[in-house]
Tab-separated table of C-alpha atoms and ligand atoms in Angstrom:
chain	number	residue	atom	x	y	z
A	10	UNK	CA	-34.722	-21.092	-146.535
A	11	UNK	CA	-33.319	-24.604	-146.607
A	12	UNK	CA	-33.865	-26.786	-143.589
A	13	UNK	CA	-30.098	-26.701	-142.939
A	14	UNK	CA	-30.045	-22.893	-142.635
A	15	UNK	CA	-30.301	-21.791	-139.067
A	16	UNK	CA	-33.848	-20.931	-137.967
A	17	UNK	CA	-34.734	-18.043	-135.685
A	18	UNK	CA	-36.592	-19.253	-132.559
A	19	UNK	CA	-39.891	-18.249	-134.205
A	20	UNK	CA	-39.039	-20.181	-137.370
A	21	UNK	CA	-37.939	-23.207	-135.381
A	22	UNK	CA	-41.247	-23.177	-133.515
A	23	UNK	CA	-43.200	-23.018	-136.780
A	24	UNK	CA	-41.067	-25.774	-138.302
A	25	UNK	CA	-41.894	-27.908	-135.269
A	26	UNK	CA	-45.625	-27.281	-135.784
A	27	UNK	CA	-45.443	-28.254	-139.465
A	28	UNK	CA	-43.450	-31.366	-138.633
A	29	UNK	CA	-45.940	-32.356	-135.963
A	30	UNK	CA	-48.814	-31.919	-138.399
A	31	UNK	CA	-47.006	-33.998	-141.022
A	32	UNK	CA	-46.274	-36.779	-138.550
A	33	UNK	CA	-49.949	-36.849	-137.546
A	34	UNK	CA	-51.225	-36.833	-141.119
A	35	UNK	CA	-48.814	-39.144	-142.934
A	36	UNK	CA	-49.339	-42.928	-142.961
A	37	UNK	CA	-47.937	-44.599	-139.803
A	38	UNK	CA	-44.200	-45.244	-140.104
A	39	UNK	CA	-43.627	-42.775	-142.987
A	40	UNK	CA	-42.044	-39.985	-140.933
A	41	UNK	CA	-40.154	-42.409	-138.665
A	42	UNK	CA	-38.548	-44.275	-141.594
A	43	UNK	CA	-37.279	-40.969	-143.028
A	44	UNK	CA	-36.077	-39.670	-139.680
A	45	UNK	CA	-34.162	-42.916	-139.176
A	46	UNK	CA	-32.775	-42.788	-142.738
A	47	UNK	CA	-34.255	-46.226	-143.471
A	48	UNK	CA	-35.001	-46.181	-147.223
A	49	UNK	CA	-36.238	-49.756	-147.334
A	50	UNK	CA	-38.717	-49.143	-144.540
A	51	UNK	CA	-39.861	-45.961	-146.292
A	52	UNK	CA	-40.541	-47.778	-149.572
A	53	UNK	CA	-42.402	-50.509	-147.668
A	54	UNK	CA	-44.584	-47.979	-145.805
A	55	UNK	CA	-45.310	-46.096	-148.986
A	56	UNK	CA	-46.391	-49.209	-150.870
A	57	UNK	CA	-48.400	-50.682	-147.997
A	58	UNK	CA	-50.206	-47.417	-147.267
A	59	UNK	CA	-51.350	-46.937	-150.883
A	60	UNK	CA	-50.346	-43.249	-150.630
A	61	UNK	CA	-51.569	-41.328	-153.646
A	62	UNK	CA	-50.952	-37.818	-154.907
A	63	UNK	CA	-54.576	-36.688	-155.236
A	64	UNK	CA	-55.634	-37.833	-151.773
A	65	UNK	CA	-52.573	-36.114	-150.319
A	66	UNK	CA	-53.495	-32.893	-152.163
A	67	UNK	CA	-56.872	-32.941	-150.388
A	68	UNK	CA	-55.248	-33.597	-146.998
A	69	UNK	CA	-52.722	-30.780	-147.174
A	70	UNK	CA	-55.222	-28.501	-148.934
A	71	UNK	CA	-57.571	-28.691	-145.964
A	72	UNK	CA	-54.722	-27.701	-143.634
A	73	UNK	CA	-53.454	-24.095	-143.301
A	74	UNK	CA	-50.071	-25.187	-144.678
A	75	UNK	CA	-51.089	-25.181	-148.364
A	76	UNK	CA	-51.088	-21.345	-148.396
A	77	UNK	CA	-49.799	-20.032	-145.058
A	78	UNK	CA	-49.838	-16.412	-146.209
A	79	UNK	CA	-53.499	-16.396	-147.175
A	80	UNK	CA	-55.707	-14.711	-144.546
A	81	UNK	CA	-56.974	-16.994	-141.760
A	82	UNK	CA	-60.586	-16.426	-142.839
A	83	UNK	CA	-59.799	-18.075	-146.160
A	84	UNK	CA	-57.924	-21.105	-144.907
A	85	UNK	CA	-54.390	-19.728	-144.492
A	86	UNK	CA	-52.506	-18.642	-141.413
A	87	UNK	CA	-52.219	-14.922	-142.222
A	88	UNK	CA	-48.583	-15.745	-141.628
A	89	UNK	CA	-45.091	-14.333	-142.073
A	90	UNK	CA	-43.333	-14.130	-145.437
A	91	UNK	CA	-40.820	-16.884	-144.589
A	92	UNK	CA	-43.450	-19.502	-143.747
A	93	UNK	CA	-43.972	-21.034	-147.232
A	94	UNK	CA	-40.241	-21.725	-147.439
A	95	UNK	CA	-40.293	-23.559	-144.121
A	96	UNK	CA	-43.297	-25.632	-145.270
A	97	UNK	CA	-41.577	-26.407	-148.573
A	98	UNK	CA	-38.379	-27.559	-146.890
A	99	UNK	CA	-40.362	-29.835	-144.538
A	100	UNK	CA	-42.292	-31.319	-147.471
A	101	UNK	CA	-38.984	-32.031	-149.223
A	102	UNK	CA	-37.596	-33.578	-146.045
A	103	UNK	CA	-40.575	-35.953	-145.860
A	104	UNK	CA	-40.390	-36.711	-149.605
A	105	UNK	CA	-43.675	-35.050	-150.439
A	106	UNK	CA	-44.695	-32.921	-153.434
A	107	UNK	CA	-43.667	-29.294	-152.958
A	108	UNK	CA	-46.590	-27.943	-154.976
A	109	UNK	CA	-50.040	-29.150	-155.771
A	110	UNK	CA	-52.221	-30.160	-158.659
A	111	UNK	CA	-53.977	-26.798	-158.283
A	112	UNK	CA	-50.819	-24.703	-158.671
A	113	UNK	CA	-52.626	-22.118	-160.794
A	114	UNK	CA	-55.507	-21.896	-158.327
A	115	UNK	CA	-53.370	-21.548	-155.205
A	116	UNK	CA	-50.561	-19.520	-156.771
A	117	UNK	CA	-52.434	-17.266	-159.228
A	118	UNK	CA	-56.246	-17.224	-158.932
A	119	UNK	CA	-56.341	-17.171	-155.111
A	120	UNK	CA	-54.046	-14.137	-154.675
A	121	UNK	CA	-55.936	-12.290	-157.447
A	122	UNK	CA	-59.327	-12.948	-155.832
A	123	UNK	CA	-57.935	-11.979	-152.413
A	124	UNK	CA	-56.647	-8.676	-153.849
A	125	UNK	CA	-59.472	-7.713	-156.205
A	126	UNK	CA	-62.466	-10.036	-155.621
A	127	UNK	CA	-65.741	-9.343	-153.822
A	128	UNK	CA	-66.489	-10.889	-150.420
A	129	UNK	CA	-68.947	-13.251	-152.128
A	130	UNK	CA	-66.248	-14.381	-154.604
A	131	UNK	CA	-63.752	-14.927	-151.785
A	132	UNK	CA	-66.232	-17.023	-149.792
A	133	UNK	CA	-67.322	-19.027	-152.850
A	134	UNK	CA	-63.976	-19.814	-154.500
A	135	UNK	CA	-61.062	-19.661	-152.075
A	136	UNK	CA	-61.839	-22.681	-149.836
A	137	UNK	CA	-62.235	-25.033	-152.812
A	138	UNK	CA	-59.038	-23.753	-154.398
A	139	UNK	CA	-57.125	-24.774	-151.299
A	140	UNK	CA	-58.814	-28.135	-150.889
A	141	UNK	CA	-58.088	-28.936	-154.553
A	142	UNK	CA	-61.782	-29.660	-155.166
A	143	UNK	CA	-61.861	-27.032	-157.903
A	144	UNK	CA	-58.990	-26.821	-160.348
A	145	UNK	CA	-58.232	-23.535	-162.126
A	146	UNK	CA	-56.684	-22.522	-165.417
A	147	UNK	CA	-55.472	-19.207	-166.819
A	148	UNK	CA	-57.206	-17.974	-169.975
A	149	UNK	CA	-54.875	-15.113	-170.942
A	150	UNK	CA	-52.694	-15.934	-173.999
A	151	UNK	CA	-54.128	-15.934	-177.516
A	152	UNK	CA	-52.684	-16.839	-180.922
A	153	UNK	CA	-51.972	-13.115	-181.536
A	154	UNK	CA	-51.267	-12.031	-177.950
A	155	UNK	CA	-48.578	-13.577	-175.748
A	156	UNK	CA	-45.761	-11.270	-174.713
A	157	UNK	CA	-47.929	-8.339	-175.774
A	158	UNK	CA	-50.838	-9.717	-173.763
A	159	UNK	CA	-52.699	-6.412	-173.556
A	160	UNK	CA	-53.381	-6.566	-177.302
A	161	UNK	CA	-55.679	-9.586	-176.854
A	162	UNK	CA	-58.847	-9.807	-178.945
A	163	UNK	CA	-61.307	-12.047	-177.067
A	164	UNK	CA	-64.436	-9.894	-176.790
A	165	UNK	CA	-66.802	-9.552	-173.848
A	166	UNK	CA	-70.027	-7.698	-174.658
A	167	UNK	CA	-72.423	-6.676	-171.860
A	168	UNK	CA	-75.960	-8.060	-172.153
A	169	UNK	CA	-78.123	-7.222	-169.120
A	170	UNK	CA	-76.521	-8.750	-166.050
A	171	UNK	CA	-74.430	-11.083	-168.198
A	172	UNK	CA	-71.526	-10.818	-170.631
A	173	UNK	CA	-71.290	-12.638	-173.950
A	174	UNK	CA	-67.754	-13.792	-174.700
A	175	UNK	CA	-66.272	-14.804	-178.076
A	176	UNK	CA	-62.653	-15.573	-178.940
A	177	UNK	CA	-59.813	-18.060	-178.738
A	178	UNK	CA	-57.227	-18.745	-176.061
A	179	UNK	CA	-54.131	-20.912	-176.418
A	180	UNK	CA	-51.445	-22.490	-174.232
A	181	UNK	CA	-54.102	-22.954	-171.522
A	182	UNK	CA	-52.472	-25.284	-169.002
A	183	UNK	CA	-54.821	-27.762	-167.311
A	184	UNK	CA	-57.908	-26.433	-169.145
A	185	UNK	CA	-58.991	-30.011	-169.843
A	186	UNK	CA	-59.302	-30.640	-166.090
A	187	UNK	CA	-60.231	-27.162	-164.875
A	188	UNK	CA	-63.503	-26.205	-163.229
A	189	UNK	CA	-62.836	-22.457	-163.511
A	190	UNK	CA	-60.675	-20.164	-165.605
A	191	UNK	CA	-59.228	-16.691	-165.025
A	192	UNK	CA	-60.490	-15.045	-168.194
A	193	UNK	CA	-59.031	-11.812	-169.539
A	194	UNK	CA	-61.128	-10.258	-172.305
A	195	UNK	CA	-61.717	-7.003	-174.145
A	196	UNK	CA	-64.816	-5.168	-172.951
A	197	UNK	CA	-64.093	-1.834	-174.682
A	198	UNK	CA	-62.330	-2.013	-178.069
A	199	UNK	CA	-62.308	1.782	-178.398
A	200	UNK	CA	-60.211	2.348	-175.278
A	201	UNK	CA	-56.372	2.126	-175.386
A	202	UNK	CA	-55.357	-1.523	-175.179
A	203	UNK	CA	-54.564	-1.657	-171.446
A	204	UNK	CA	-57.711	0.231	-170.464
A	205	UNK	CA	-60.394	-1.749	-172.290
A	206	UNK	CA	-59.946	-5.107	-170.559
A	207	UNK	CA	-62.134	-6.862	-167.979
A	208	UNK	CA	-61.339	-9.903	-165.859
A	209	UNK	CA	-63.861	-12.701	-165.250
A	210	UNK	CA	-64.147	-16.022	-163.475
A	211	UNK	CA	-65.275	-18.442	-166.177
A	212	UNK	CA	-67.100	-21.665	-165.354
A	213	UNK	CA	-65.349	-24.060	-167.750
A	214	UNK	CA	-68.542	-26.136	-168.058
A	215	UNK	CA	-70.455	-23.189	-169.569
A	216	UNK	CA	-72.074	-23.870	-172.966
A	217	UNK	CA	-69.816	-22.588	-175.771
A	218	UNK	CA	-66.487	-23.491	-174.079
A	219	UNK	CA	-64.553	-25.989	-176.198
A	220	UNK	CA	-61.199	-27.318	-174.957
A	221	UNK	CA	-58.819	-28.970	-177.438
A	222	UNK	CA	-55.672	-30.524	-175.917
A	223	UNK	CA	-52.349	-29.910	-177.749
A	224	UNK	CA	-49.695	-32.620	-177.877
A	225	UNK	CA	-46.226	-31.566	-176.674
A	226	UNK	CA	-42.861	-33.050	-177.611
A	227	UNK	CA	-42.772	-34.718	-174.172
A	228	UNK	CA	-45.748	-36.796	-175.344
A	229	UNK	CA	-48.163	-35.324	-172.811
A	230	UNK	CA	-50.866	-32.696	-173.265
A	231	UNK	CA	-50.278	-30.157	-170.549
A	232	UNK	CA	-51.893	-27.291	-172.355
A	233	UNK	CA	-54.812	-26.661	-174.692
A	234	UNK	CA	-56.536	-24.419	-177.166
A	235	UNK	CA	-59.789	-23.038	-175.767
A	236	UNK	CA	-62.495	-21.772	-178.115
A	237	UNK	CA	-65.176	-19.483	-176.668
A	238	UNK	CA	-68.365	-19.134	-178.682
A	239	UNK	CA	-71.214	-16.994	-177.310
A	240	UNK	CA	-70.275	-17.995	-173.772
A	241	UNK	CA	-72.498	-16.262	-171.190
A	242	UNK	CA	-70.729	-15.116	-168.020
A	243	UNK	CA	-72.702	-13.571	-165.128
A	244	UNK	CA	-71.597	-10.052	-164.193
A	245	UNK	CA	-71.281	-11.381	-160.611
A	246	UNK	CA	-68.213	-13.288	-161.914
A	247	UNK	CA	-66.404	-10.098	-162.868
A	248	UNK	CA	-63.240	-9.513	-160.799
A	249	UNK	CA	-62.487	-5.809	-160.340
A	250	UNK	CA	-64.211	-2.956	-162.167
A	251	UNK	CA	-65.195	-2.981	-165.850
A	252	UNK	CA	-62.097	-1.829	-167.766
A	253	UNK	CA	-59.788	-2.546	-164.820
A	254	UNK	CA	-58.857	-6.051	-166.019
A	255	UNK	CA	-55.223	-5.156	-166.697
A	256	UNK	CA	-54.611	-4.209	-163.033
A	257	UNK	CA	-56.107	-7.567	-161.920
A	258	UNK	CA	-54.132	-9.418	-164.609
A	259	UNK	CA	-50.903	-7.854	-163.342
A	260	UNK	CA	-51.568	-9.335	-159.925
A	261	UNK	CA	-52.021	-12.748	-161.569
A	262	UNK	CA	-48.866	-12.348	-163.684
A	263	UNK	CA	-46.638	-11.145	-160.844
A	264	UNK	CA	-47.761	-14.092	-158.730
A	265	UNK	CA	-47.267	-16.437	-161.677
A	266	UNK	CA	-43.622	-15.411	-161.996
A	267	UNK	CA	-42.987	-16.026	-158.336
A	268	UNK	CA	-44.982	-19.289	-158.341
A	269	UNK	CA	-43.138	-20.665	-161.388
A	270	UNK	CA	-39.726	-19.526	-160.198
A	271	UNK	CA	-39.430	-22.280	-157.603
A	272	UNK	CA	-40.379	-25.145	-159.879
A	273	UNK	CA	-38.205	-27.564	-161.803
A	274	UNK	CA	-40.924	-29.725	-163.411
A	275	UNK	CA	-38.772	-32.680	-162.536
A	276	UNK	CA	-41.249	-35.533	-161.831
A	277	UNK	CA	-39.512	-35.995	-158.469
A	278	UNK	CA	-40.380	-32.445	-157.370
A	279	UNK	CA	-43.884	-32.627	-158.753
A	280	UNK	CA	-45.012	-35.920	-157.346
A	281	UNK	CA	-42.585	-36.302	-154.459
A	282	UNK	CA	-42.647	-39.338	-152.236
A	283	UNK	CA	-40.460	-41.406	-154.514
A	284	UNK	CA	-36.855	-40.481	-153.859
A	285	UNK	CA	-34.534	-38.770	-151.485
A	286	UNK	CA	-33.851	-35.043	-151.582
A	287	UNK	CA	-34.281	-33.958	-155.267
A	288	UNK	CA	-30.724	-32.580	-155.443
A	289	UNK	CA	-29.288	-35.828	-154.134
A	290	UNK	CA	-31.451	-37.813	-156.559
A	291	UNK	CA	-30.132	-35.639	-159.397
A	292	UNK	CA	-26.493	-36.211	-158.403
A	293	UNK	CA	-27.052	-39.969	-158.107
A	294	UNK	CA	-28.564	-40.065	-161.595
A	295	UNK	CA	-25.355	-38.655	-163.162
A	296	UNK	CA	-22.883	-41.298	-164.375
A	297	UNK	CA	-19.058	-40.827	-164.251
A	298	UNK	CA	-19.105	-38.804	-161.058
A	299	UNK	CA	-15.366	-39.371	-160.611
A	300	UNK	CA	-14.631	-37.525	-163.889
A	301	UNK	CA	-13.081	-34.133	-162.936
A	302	UNK	CA	-15.158	-32.251	-165.515
A	303	UNK	CA	-18.382	-33.850	-164.315
A	304	UNK	CA	-17.481	-32.892	-160.731
A	305	UNK	CA	-16.765	-29.302	-161.749
A	306	UNK	CA	-20.131	-29.060	-163.463
A	307	UNK	CA	-21.919	-30.544	-160.475
A	308	UNK	CA	-20.203	-28.141	-158.087
A	309	UNK	CA	-21.174	-25.179	-160.279
A	310	UNK	CA	-24.786	-26.366	-160.456
A	311	UNK	CA	-24.819	-26.772	-156.690
A	312	UNK	CA	-23.631	-23.171	-156.189
A	313	UNK	CA	-26.366	-21.969	-158.518
A	314	UNK	CA	-28.971	-24.071	-156.692
A	315	UNK	CA	-28.004	-22.339	-153.439
A	316	UNK	CA	-28.193	-18.876	-155.047
A	317	UNK	CA	-31.588	-19.808	-156.481
A	318	UNK	CA	-32.893	-20.894	-153.084
A	319	UNK	CA	-31.774	-17.711	-151.342
A	320	UNK	CA	-33.161	-15.477	-154.100
A	321	UNK	CA	-36.467	-17.387	-153.966
A	322	UNK	CA	-36.682	-16.628	-150.262
A	323	UNK	CA	-36.464	-12.892	-150.970
A	324	UNK	CA	-38.978	-13.049	-153.804
A	325	UNK	CA	-41.439	-15.071	-151.762
A	326	UNK	CA	-41.879	-12.351	-149.199
A	327	UNK	CA	-44.728	-10.574	-150.963
A	328	UNK	CA	-46.315	-13.611	-152.513
A	329	UNK	CA	-49.816	-14.731	-151.651
A	330	UNK	CA	-50.231	-12.091	-148.962
A	331	UNK	CA	-52.569	-10.390	-151.390
A	332	UNK	CA	-49.746	-7.880	-151.991
A	333	UNK	CA	-48.172	-7.749	-155.435
A	334	UNK	CA	-44.670	-9.174	-155.560
A	335	UNK	CA	-42.247	-6.741	-157.195
A	336	UNK	CA	-39.819	-7.121	-160.118
A	337	UNK	CA	-37.655	-9.480	-158.020
A	338	UNK	CA	-40.104	-12.178	-159.205
A	339	UNK	CA	-38.811	-11.580	-162.760
A	340	UNK	CA	-35.164	-11.920	-161.666
A	341	UNK	CA	-35.855	-15.206	-160.001
A	342	UNK	CA	-38.010	-16.562	-162.806
A	343	UNK	CA	-35.335	-15.863	-165.459
A	344	UNK	CA	-32.574	-17.346	-163.318
A	345	UNK	CA	-34.570	-20.454	-162.460
A	346	UNK	CA	-35.726	-21.089	-166.041
A	347	UNK	CA	-32.194	-20.856	-167.425
A	348	UNK	CA	-30.802	-22.870	-164.517
A	349	UNK	CA	-33.275	-25.687	-165.237
A	350	UNK	CA	-32.100	-25.740	-168.833
A	351	UNK	CA	-28.405	-25.741	-167.886
A	352	UNK	CA	-29.003	-28.539	-165.392
A	353	UNK	CA	-31.029	-30.738	-167.725
A	354	UNK	CA	-28.605	-30.098	-170.630
A	355	UNK	CA	-25.748	-31.242	-168.410
A	356	UNK	CA	-27.634	-34.393	-167.302
A	357	UNK	CA	-28.300	-35.343	-170.929
A	358	UNK	CA	-24.674	-34.633	-171.968
A	359	UNK	CA	-23.286	-36.618	-169.035
A	360	UNK	CA	-25.391	-39.669	-169.869
A	361	UNK	CA	-24.224	-39.593	-173.524
A	362	UNK	CA	-25.866	-42.257	-175.671
A	363	UNK	CA	-27.917	-43.283	-172.651
A	364	UNK	CA	-29.954	-40.135	-173.246
A	365	UNK	CA	-31.115	-41.198	-176.688
A	366	UNK	CA	-32.191	-44.805	-176.023
A	367	UNK	CA	-32.748	-46.881	-172.912
A	368	UNK	CA	-34.226	-50.144	-171.780
A	369	UNK	CA	-37.871	-50.194	-170.712
A	370	UNK	CA	-38.183	-49.504	-166.991
A	371	UNK	CA	-35.070	-47.297	-166.744
A	372	UNK	CA	-36.863	-44.536	-164.858
A	373	UNK	CA	-33.690	-42.418	-164.425
A	374	UNK	CA	-33.236	-42.227	-168.203
A	375	UNK	CA	-36.909	-41.551	-168.794
A	376	UNK	CA	-37.028	-38.810	-166.177
A	377	UNK	CA	-33.807	-37.259	-167.567
A	378	UNK	CA	-35.241	-37.073	-171.074
A	379	UNK	CA	-38.635	-35.747	-169.909
A	380	UNK	CA	-37.019	-33.089	-167.738
A	381	UNK	CA	-34.713	-32.034	-170.603
A	382	UNK	CA	-37.593	-31.708	-173.080
A	383	UNK	CA	-39.929	-29.991	-170.593
A	384	UNK	CA	-37.243	-27.466	-169.579
A	385	UNK	CA	-37.422	-25.886	-173.086
A	386	UNK	CA	-40.755	-24.349	-172.025
A	387	UNK	CA	-39.322	-22.754	-168.877
A	388	UNK	CA	-37.951	-19.703	-170.687
A	389	UNK	CA	-41.310	-19.136	-172.447
A	390	UNK	CA	-44.094	-19.887	-169.941
A	391	UNK	CA	-45.067	-17.167	-167.488
A	392	UNK	CA	-43.327	-14.522	-169.622
A	393	UNK	CA	-40.317	-15.128	-171.862
A	394	UNK	CA	-36.810	-14.471	-170.559
A	395	UNK	CA	-36.347	-11.726	-173.178
A	396	UNK	CA	-39.450	-9.859	-172.073
A	397	UNK	CA	-38.620	-10.285	-168.378
A	398	UNK	CA	-35.138	-8.908	-169.035
A	399	UNK	CA	-36.817	-5.857	-170.570
A	400	UNK	CA	-38.838	-5.484	-167.367
A	401	UNK	CA	-35.734	-5.722	-165.195
A	402	UNK	CA	-33.967	-3.170	-167.370
A	403	UNK	CA	-36.857	-0.741	-167.002
A	404	UNK	CA	-38.056	-1.307	-163.450
A	405	UNK	CA	-34.882	-2.266	-161.617
A	406	UNK	CA	-32.119	-0.590	-163.629
A	407	UNK	CA	-34.212	2.423	-164.662
A	408	UNK	CA	-33.249	2.152	-168.347
A	409	UNK	CA	-35.461	3.751	-171.049
A	410	UNK	CA	-38.729	1.927	-171.756
A	411	UNK	CA	-39.078	-0.640	-174.552
A	412	UNK	CA	-40.652	0.855	-177.678
A	413	UNK	CA	-44.444	0.505	-177.651
A	414	UNK	CA	-46.194	0.869	-180.996
A	415	UNK	CA	-49.545	2.666	-180.872
A	416	UNK	CA	-49.232	3.751	-177.237
A	417	UNK	CA	-52.453	5.423	-176.051
A	418	UNK	CA	-54.330	4.769	-179.318
A	419	UNK	CA	-57.719	3.028	-179.264
A	420	UNK	CA	-57.174	-0.750	-179.503
A	421	UNK	CA	-59.660	-0.918	-182.405
A	422	UNK	CA	-57.478	1.292	-184.611
A	423	UNK	CA	-54.080	-0.097	-183.579
A	424	UNK	CA	-51.963	-2.342	-185.777
A	425	UNK	CA	-52.038	-5.904	-184.427
A	426	UNK	CA	-50.563	-9.327	-185.251
B	677	FAD	C1	-45.632	-24.666	-171.117
B	677	FAD	C2	-46.412	-23.393	-171.276
B	677	FAD	C3	-47.554	-23.200	-170.531
B	677	FAD	C4	-48.288	-22.031	-170.663
B	677	FAD	N1	-49.444	-21.908	-169.939
B	677	FAD	C5	-50.228	-20.811	-170.115
B	677	FAD	C6	-51.500	-20.711	-169.473
B	677	FAD	O1	-51.904	-21.588	-168.704
B	677	FAD	N2	-52.263	-19.645	-169.725
B	677	FAD	C7	-51.861	-18.637	-170.555
B	677	FAD	O2	-52.619	-17.684	-170.716
B	677	FAD	N3	-50.674	-18.703	-171.219
B	677	FAD	C8	-49.848	-19.765	-171.003
B	677	FAD	N4	-48.636	-19.857	-171.674
B	677	FAD	C9	-48.304	-18.836	-172.656
B	677	FAD	C10	-47.124	-17.947	-172.332
B	677	FAD	O3	-47.465	-17.003	-171.374
B	677	FAD	C11	-46.684	-17.325	-173.658
B	677	FAD	O4	-46.178	-18.366	-174.471
B	677	FAD	C12	-45.617	-16.271	-173.481
B	677	FAD	O5	-46.134	-15.146	-172.830
B	677	FAD	C13	-45.008	-15.841	-174.837
B	677	FAD	O6	-45.983	-15.505	-175.731
B	677	FAD	P1	-45.984	-16.112	-177.226
B	677	FAD	O7	-45.857	-17.592	-177.104
B	677	FAD	O8	-47.190	-15.576	-177.927
B	677	FAD	O9	-44.670	-15.574	-177.891
B	677	FAD	P2	-44.442	-14.139	-178.568
B	677	FAD	O10	-44.955	-13.076	-177.659
B	677	FAD	O11	-44.979	-14.179	-179.948
B	677	FAD	O12	-42.859	-14.053	-178.589
B	677	FAD	C14	-42.079	-14.682	-179.622
B	677	FAD	C15	-40.603	-14.352	-179.369
B	677	FAD	O13	-40.401	-12.927	-179.442
B	677	FAD	C16	-39.764	-12.444	-178.263
B	677	FAD	N5	-40.307	-11.118	-177.921
B	677	FAD	C17	-41.614	-10.734	-177.946
B	677	FAD	N6	-41.723	-9.446	-177.553
B	677	FAD	C18	-40.464	-8.997	-177.277
B	677	FAD	C19	-39.933	-7.760	-176.835
B	677	FAD	N7	-40.722	-6.692	-176.598
B	677	FAD	N8	-38.588	-7.668	-176.642
B	677	FAD	C20	-37.778	-8.743	-176.871
B	677	FAD	N9	-38.227	-9.930	-177.327
B	677	FAD	C21	-39.551	-10.066	-177.512
B	677	FAD	C22	-40.137	-13.451	-177.187
B	677	FAD	O14	-39.216	-13.440	-176.115
B	677	FAD	C23	-40.115	-14.762	-177.977
B	677	FAD	O15	-38.798	-15.238	-178.058
B	677	FAD	C24	-47.852	-21.007	-171.536
B	677	FAD	C25	-46.680	-21.187	-172.279
B	677	FAD	C26	-45.954	-22.362	-172.146
B	677	FAD	C27	-44.689	-22.536	-172.940
């Protein structure tokens, strides 16, 4: 729900609560300058207050507004499905980041632990996920297992009350900063591929964990290779039953789709606090706005942005309640990923030569190029658009299932990449 959609009385009351909390927790003058539309005053307050992203993550993380649908006992509000959207629209209004540094912890690990974890795991991990004190990463993909994740080869062998893990993960976002990882590994190679998996919480500081950052075309190193050599994991860190890792992983993956669907990876959305409403900032960054073709494109992108917002509202309803979101997460993720690419392609086209070279300090040009390059990953990360379309075809349209080679065979005798 956007802040300009009409609230029900209950939503308006909640919006008021969030706004009151923001006013009380933002530096003095921040909220007032925005409410009065005084950009100069806002910039002055922001600079003078020394506002920084990480400190803000801690502040909001200790409030119930970081994950309103999480149960109250674990730092949420046990709230209604529409609440995260209200929080997000208020954060945008006050020029704040709409998601945190611990996106994978709050969006993926937390809901998985809430659904499948023990009481001890919930008490130990959930509060520090919300406060941002412990960052999480997702150790699922491997060089030979991405779309066909269930064919993964990282082995976990039981040894007393521990497991010994060997293998390699790849594409592991944030692993270089993470305290814990959601580790999916093969505990029974003789079971069919989906049945022989177990899910663990891995302490990333364990001996035998080696993280090697990979350089992307954007110049940054968002993700990593992770090598696991004789890593010992206590059985107390197992999430769900032995061999039930695929069910737990599905919870993580469904939440991942919904979590990623609302994100543009535009630095403005990530770090907030720098500009006006992200849509308005985008429009202002486009040159030649009086050109009829440019206007047509902008109008079309605006329509799609509205559709995206309304679809996200529907998909959000199951998220983070501990309930698995359904295939609507896939619809939204595909639409959002392709929308991001269309939008960043258009921005680069509209700026012409200005997209290939710019003067130092031209932050619009830099942001445009970064967003364009980063958007290539949107149709791959969190499940490729092709694979998600297969899921929609099967689960929403009821079409015949995609061919699966070696279905029901032991993983150890199946043909793998
Ligand atoms: C920026 C980024 C961050 C990521 N972060 C993480 C992370 O933190 N943790 C993690 O575990 N993983 C992460 N991933 C990995 C991501 O989940 C995988 O890249 C994705 O699942 C695809 O797997 P793959 O790269 O092995 O491609 P493949 O599975 O090898 O696919 C190659 C191509 O074949 C197509 N294809 C495959 N199977 C089918 C099919 N059945 N029908 C039609 N087409 C098909 C795909 O769509 C794709 O175009 C990240 C990826 C990116 C890009």
